[in-house]
Amino acid sequence: MALRRPPLRVSLGLLGLAFTAALVLGAWLDARATAHRAFLAETAQIHDGILQRLKAADQVSTSLGTLINSSFRVDRDQFRVFSEQVLMRHRFLLSTVYVPLVTDAERQEFEQQQHGNGFPTFAITDRRDGNYVAAGRRDRYLPLLYHEPFEPATASLIGFDLLSNPTFAQAIEYAIDTASASTAADTAHTYWLFKAIYAGKAVPEAREERRRAVNGLIALRVDTRYLLQDAVHGHEGLDATARLHTAAGAVSVVALTASGTGRSGYGRFMKALTARDAVRIHGQQLELDFTRRLHWGDLDYKLVVIAAVTGLLMSILLAVAGQSIYLRAREREHRHHEIQRQVREKTVELALEKERAQVTLASIGDGVITTDAQGRVEYLNPVAEQLTGWSAAEAHGRLLPEVFSIIRDDTRKQADSPLQAYLDETQAHELRRDSVLVDREGNEIAIDHSAAPIRDRENQIIGVVVAFHDVSHERQLAQEMSYQATHDALTGLYNRRAFEDRLRDALLDAKHNGFVHVLLYLDLDQFKIVNDAAGHVAGDELLRHVSALLLAETRRSDTVARLGGDEFGVLLHECAREEGLKIAHKIRQVVHDFRFVWKDRSYAIGVSIGMVMVNGDSDSLSTILSAADAACYAAKDKGRNRVQLFQADDAELARRRGEMQWVTRLSKALEEDRFVLYAQPIVSLLSQMKEARYEVLIRMITEEGEIVPPGAFVPAAERYLLMPDIDRWVVHSLLNWAAIHCGCAFYTINLSGESLNDDNFLAFVLEQFERTGVPPEKICFEITETAAVANLSSAMQFITALKKRGCQFSLDDFGAGWSSFAYLKNLPVDYLKIDGGFVKDMVNDPLDFAMVNSINQIGHAMGIRTVAEFAESEEILRRLAEIGVDYAQGYGIGRPRPLEEILVPLRNVTAGWGR
Amino acid sequence: MGRFIAMLCLLTLSLLAHSDDAAAARCLYVSSYHAGYEWNDGIERSMGPILQGHCELRKFYMDGKRHLDPAFAEDKARQAKALIDDWRPDVIIAADDNAAKYLVMRYLRNVATPVVFCGLNWTAEPYGLPYPNATGMIEVGPIEPLVSEVRQVVKNPRRAVFLSADEITQHKEYAIARTVFGKQGMAVTHKAVRTMAAWEAGYTAAQKNADFIIIGNYAGIHDWDPARAQKHAHDHARKFTVSYLDWMAPFSMLTMAKIADEQGEWAAKTAVLILEGAQPASIPVVANRRWNMFINLRLLNKARFKLAGDIVRKAIKVE
């Protein structure tokens, strides 16, 4: 494109300058017009000033005439007083004159009268050759009588007959005839103003009457120059010219006034302002010419300057705009060329890129399908052809769902086609991992796929690209891992984690949808016997059989899980209470009827079932499980092989739930080391034993610092298998303490049955002895009769191992449990602790006394020393001593005290008891 | 440089010459009376400022009020003439009748030295004025309004006493008064006195002999006591008293007085005009026109006369 570069800028600049010139000219003319208006306002003001002064002159003449005419006699002094005021106020008035009319007949008397009045040389005079001489005879005279200001220089005017001057006479005649003022030129810049005085109080109407009635006149001498100067005063630089028109109408005198201050520097080319005006009033007429020469400083240049500045700015802006237009055009041209070049380059690049993309698409492992905006297939890469079973040619033009048919892996339902969502722009790019591609032959291939819209330059969607790849192998592995994570490897049932997930869903379902479900918590009875008797393989087999029974007795929609060991959980979905009870009883019955045969031996088992309703009132997952667990064990406590329905107001269940709450507290106390050891003295009843003996007891310290006795938490600890940890804490703490403080004493430590069954517990104890250096001979472990019998083999192993190190053992609560003396033969214990239940009433109850005595005797018979608990009185102690019990402990001897306090020397409580 | 110095010298000489010319103008003021006399002081008061800058002013007093003897006046005139001859003034201002009578008329008539007279009572005719070298202002009292007011106050006035000092101007004044009042049918007799007691006696007598009293000038009464005169006038005031001299207003009920200042002002302006080249003959002899009116309410109330309201309002009140 050919650009007219310089002309455009220059043209716009010249246009701006022309505009500037026009603006300046306009502003200049406006300024001049403003000056002209101001000039006219000035002339109008001067006109008004002159008019007011002429009016004032007229009024003065009228007033003086009235004074003369209205007063009986006005002497010179009265005339002087009046005139002085007038002349002082109106400076343009040079003189005030009173001229009486004197007839020729009156002349002599008139002159003599003036002589008598102090004017001895008075005469009516004419002016001849510059001198005042006695007037010639005429019919009448108008001699000047009063003249103010009265000065020697003007005194010669006294007596001058005005009628002797033709000019004056003409003006006076006019004044008389018209009864108005008339004027007559005097000098170049003064004139006389005449006004006639008529006899009588009114001015005669007719001219003839006026001529007869006139008796004098008032004359005022007016200084035209002063008049103009006074009016023009304040208007600097203004020239004024006044021409007087007399009564006869002819210009008789010219007065010039120039008030210019002589300022220099007026514009040579500035045309002067001129105006002509005229002031007319009752016989006075002044024609005025005004001239004002304009100086440069007379004009208001603000507008001109503003116009010039504005115009120049606009010129600059236009020039800049022109330059900008030129630069933009040049830039557009350059850009156009650049775009063309880039288009060519991009076209080449695009062709290469397309080829590269096609090669890439052909070589990548993912399948790629592109469609147009209507979802019709445009392209398939080789992998896509392979996976879909469609060739690119066959697929071209077909709708995408026909070629790329996918279903959801989890629901097996037709999956949403990615096409429409992307075309509608309602879905963002997303990788889907749950799809299964159904190829042209109907084969299913697990795929991950994603789709994205294809947009043009205007961001309009012109198609969709779908990418996918075969994930069959990965998905199979994932499914297997998922199965293993949620299923019990032994039975194939759901494991605890999966069961809890299902239960959580059921709980939400109950809360949100109002459905009612049933949770069954199953614990096999006598499983341990089978397991111990027939071995773990048999036990595992039994569990698989039971699992099959449970699956058979539940619905497909129900969930059956192995929760651990011989515990199972069944979640009956959407199941009413009665239906749940029915199923639970059926399960219990089926299990009870089931006979497990292993190596030709038949084993009968049972199952205790706790049942809990899962409904909208249910609390949390843990609460439900806790309730089911409690109900299950309640069933066990009630005789096993039972179904126990959990009810919130069931006291037994509440107690068990309370125990469960202890689990949390105990675990936390263990973590925070909030336990303390107490010791209760054990004294010998048979001899003076110097060695101090103590049964070490444990107390828990609550978070609030309160001491909790073991009876409150030990049952729960036993129930929930926390006793091994507690026993470890006791052994650890006591041996630490004994190593430091009182290695000389003898301590007994209670051990639970669970600890005996703990394979690691023995090693732990041995390690503690090793670590602390406490002599094992100073430690006696107490095992309850029940625990020992229930874990007989473990107990035997444990006792044997420690006794070899020197430890002693005591069988606790003997008589309260199995009380099978046969066990004593196999248990190498050193002490029998007679159950306190017999001891405390032995004084009053012969049976108890007999029991105590029998146990004591048997023990002694077996070489085992005896210890009586609950020795709470002197009488008990005495009787115990009588029957030969070796040791006693109880409140009668000493209450349990913190371990630190036993450092105080023990009182010799046995002094009075020994034999 | 030389040209500049020459111009500077010329300018200096010109200024000196101008100064000499101004200093050469001389004005001699010859008063008929003495300094301190009210009428004379009035003339001087207005004359001085006008003449200042125009001429050097010297004053000569003939002291005619305190020395009534004509010989004294004649002697003074001779002294004045000697002064004139010696000093050679450019213009002579002669005030009042003694100067006109004993000096101007006798020694300055038709001489080269211009004379401006003033303060001549009523007429210059007795002195042959005007002369070609003399002009001036005649002193005319407002006698006509005074007569008019007498007629308003005094019922049928027929007799009047002109009580004054026995002095030349007062005789002249009396003559005028007699003429003016005579024209109105009123006979005026002159009581010219030379002492205070005589004045008192004349005043007292006039209370019986006249319908009204014209209080003339006291100047010439050598023992004049204003307070005494005032008290006497008050104590015996029964008849209407008038005067044409402002300084006699304390002793007169109604005074219409000439103004001495006007005389001095006119004389000074005329002198300046003459010094500027005007001929005395071209300046007409004129009469004064200014006068003031005074009333003495104390005397009026004592005599129980009541003047017209407009007169009371316009007049200057004196005690």
Coordinates of N, CA, C and O in Angstrom, one line a residue, chain A residues 73 75-78 80 84 115-122 147-158, chain B residues 122 124-125 129-130 137-138 140 144-145 262 265-266 269-270 273 282-292:
Chain A
R73 N -36.5 91.7 47.2 CA -35.3 92.3 46.8 C -34.1 91.4 47.1 O -34.0 90.9 48.2
D75 N -30.3 91.4 47.3 CA -29.1 92.2 47.2 C -27.9 91.4 46.7 O -28.0 90.2 46.4
R76 N -26.8 92.1 46.5 CA -25.6 91.4 46.0 C -25.1 90.3 46.9 O -24.7 89.3 46.4
D77 N -25.3 90.5 48.2 CA -24.8 89.5 49.1 C -25.6 88.2 49.0 O -25.1 87.1 49.0
Q78 N -26.9 88.4 48.9 CA -27.8 87.2 48.7 C -27.4 86.5 47.4 O -27.4 85.2 47.4
R80 N -24.6 86.6 45.9 CA -23.3 86.0 46.1 C -23.4 84.7 46.9 O -22.8 83.7 46.4
E84 N -22.1 81.4 45.1 CA -20.9 80.7 45.5 C -21.2 79.2 45.7 O -20.3 78.4 45.4
H115 N -24.7 104.4 41.8 CA -23.7 105.2 42.4 C -23.9 105.3 43.9 O -23.0 105.2 44.7
G116 N -25.2 105.4 44.3 CA -25.5 105.5 45.7 C -25.3 104.2 46.4 O -25.1 104.1 47.7
N117 N -25.2 103.2 45.7 CA -25.0 101.9 46.3 C -23.5 101.5 46.4 O -23.1 100.4 46.7
G118 N -22.7 102.5 46.2 CA -21.3 102.3 46.3 C -20.5 102.0 45.1 O -19.4 101.6 45.1
F119 N -21.2 102.3 43.9 CA -20.5 102.1 42.7 C -20.4 103.5 42.0 O -21.2 103.8 41.1
P120 N -19.6 104.3 42.4 CA -19.6 105.7 42.0 C -19.3 105.9 40.5 O -19.6 106.9 39.9
T121 N -18.6 104.9 39.9 CA -18.3 105.0 38.5 C -19.2 104.2 37.6 O -18.9 103.9 36.4
F122 N -20.3 103.6 38.2 CA -21.1 102.7 37.5 C -21.7 103.4 36.3 O -22.2 104.6 36.4
H147 N -22.5 90.0 39.4 CA -21.6 89.0 38.8 C -20.8 88.3 39.9 O -20.1 88.9 40.7
E148 N -20.9 87.0 39.8 CA -20.2 86.2 40.7 C -19.4 85.2 39.9 O -19.9 84.6 38.9
P149 N -18.1 85.0 40.3 CA -17.4 85.6 41.4 C -17.1 87.1 41.1 O -16.8 87.4 40.0
F150 N -17.2 87.9 42.1 CA -17.0 89.3 42.0 C -15.5 89.6 42.3 O -15.1 89.5 43.4
E151 N -14.8 89.8 41.2 CA -13.4 90.0 41.3 C -13.0 91.3 40.6 O -13.7 91.8 39.7
P152 N -11.9 91.9 41.0 CA -11.4 93.1 40.3 C -11.3 92.9 38.9 O -11.5 93.8 38.1
A153 N -10.9 91.7 38.5 CA -10.6 91.4 37.1 C -11.9 91.4 36.3 O -11.9 91.7 35.0
T154 N -13.0 91.1 36.9 CA -14.2 91.1 36.2 C -15.2 92.3 36.6 O -16.3 92.4 36.1
A155 N -14.7 93.1 37.4 CA -15.5 94.2 37.9 C -15.9 95.2 36.8 O -17.0 95.8 36.8
S156 N -15.1 95.2 35.7 CA -15.4 96.1 34.6 C -16.6 95.6 33.9 O -17.2 96.4 33.1
L157 N -17.0 94.4 34.0 CA -18.2 93.9 33.4 C -19.4 94.5 34.0 O -20.5 94.5 33.4
I158 N -19.4 95.0 35.2 CA -20.5 95.5 35.8 C -21.0 96.7 35.0 O -20.2 97.6 34.7
Chain B
W122 N -19.4 104.5 52.7 CA -20.5 104.9 51.9 C -20.1 105.7 50.6 O -20.7 105.5 49.6
A124 N -16.9 107.9 48.2 CA -15.5 108.3 48.0 C -15.5 109.8 47.6 O -14.4 110.4 47.4
E125 N -16.6 110.3 47.4 CA -16.7 111.6 46.8 C -16.0 112.7 47.7 O -15.3 113.6 47.1
L129 N -12.3 111.1 44.9 CA -12.1 109.8 44.2 C -13.2 109.6 43.3 O -14.3 110.1 43.5
P130 N -12.9 108.8 42.2 CA -11.6 108.1 42.0 C -10.7 109.0 41.2 O -11.1 109.9 40.4
M137 N -12.5 99.9 46.9 CA -13.9 99.4 47.3 C -14.4 100.3 48.4 O -13.7 100.7 49.3
I138 N -15.6 100.7 48.3 CA -16.3 101.5 49.2 C -17.0 100.6 50.2 O -17.5 99.6 49.9
V140 N -20.0 99.9 52.4 CA -21.4 100.2 52.5 C -22.0 99.3 53.5 O -21.9 98.1 53.4
E144 N -30.2 99.6 54.7 CA -31.6 99.4 54.3 C -32.3 98.3 55.0 O -33.4 98.4 55.5
P145 N -31.7 97.1 55.0 CA -32.4 96.0 55.8 C -32.5 96.4 57.3 O -33.4 95.9 58.0
E262 N -13.7 91.4 53.5 CA -14.0 91.6 52.1 C -13.3 92.8 51.6 O -12.8 92.8 50.4
E265 N -9.6 91.7 51.1 CA -9.5 90.8 50.0 C -9.6 91.5 48.7 O -8.8 91.2 47.8
W266 N -10.6 92.4 48.5 CA -10.7 93.1 47.3 C -9.5 94.0 47.0 O -8.9 94.0 45.9
K269 N -6.5 91.8 46.0 CA -6.7 91.3 44.6 C -6.5 92.4 43.6 O -5.9 92.2 42.5
T270 N -7.0 93.6 43.9 CA -6.8 94.7 43.0 C -5.3 95.1 42.8 O -4.8 95.3 41.8
L273 N -3.6 92.7 40.7 CA -4.0 92.9 39.3 C -3.2 94.1 38.7 O -2.7 94.0 37.6
S282 N -9.0 101.2 34.9 CA -9.8 100.2 34.2 C -10.5 99.3 35.2 O -11.3 98.5 34.8
I283 N -10.3 99.5 36.5 CA -10.9 98.7 37.5 C -11.9 99.6 38.2 O -11.5 100.6 38.9
P284 N -13.2 99.4 38.0 CA -14.2 100.3 38.6 C -14.2 100.3 40.1 O -13.8 99.3 40.7
V285 N -14.6 101.4 40.7 CA -14.8 101.5 42.1 C -16.1 100.8 42.4 O -17.1 101.0 41.8
V286 N -16.0 99.9 43.4 CA -17.1 99.1 43.7 C -17.4 99.2 45.2 O -16.6 99.7 46.0
A287 N -18.6 98.6 45.5 CA -19.0 98.6 47.0 C -18.9 97.2 47.5 O -19.0 96.2 46.7
N288 N -18.8 97.1 48.8 CA -18.8 95.7 49.3 C -20.2 95.2 49.3 O -21.2 95.9 49.1
R289 N -20.3 93.9 49.5 CA -21.7 93.3 49.4 C -21.9 92.3 50.5 O -23.0 91.8 50.6
R290 N -20.9 92.0 51.2 CA -21.1 90.9 52.3 C -21.4 91.6 53.6 O -20.9 92.7 53.9
W291 N -22.3 91.0 54.3 CA -22.6 91.5 55.7 C -23.1 90.3 56.5 O -23.6 89.3 56.0
N292 N -23.0 90.5 57.8 CA -23.5 89.5 58.8 C -24.5 90.1 59.7 O -24.5 91.3 59.9

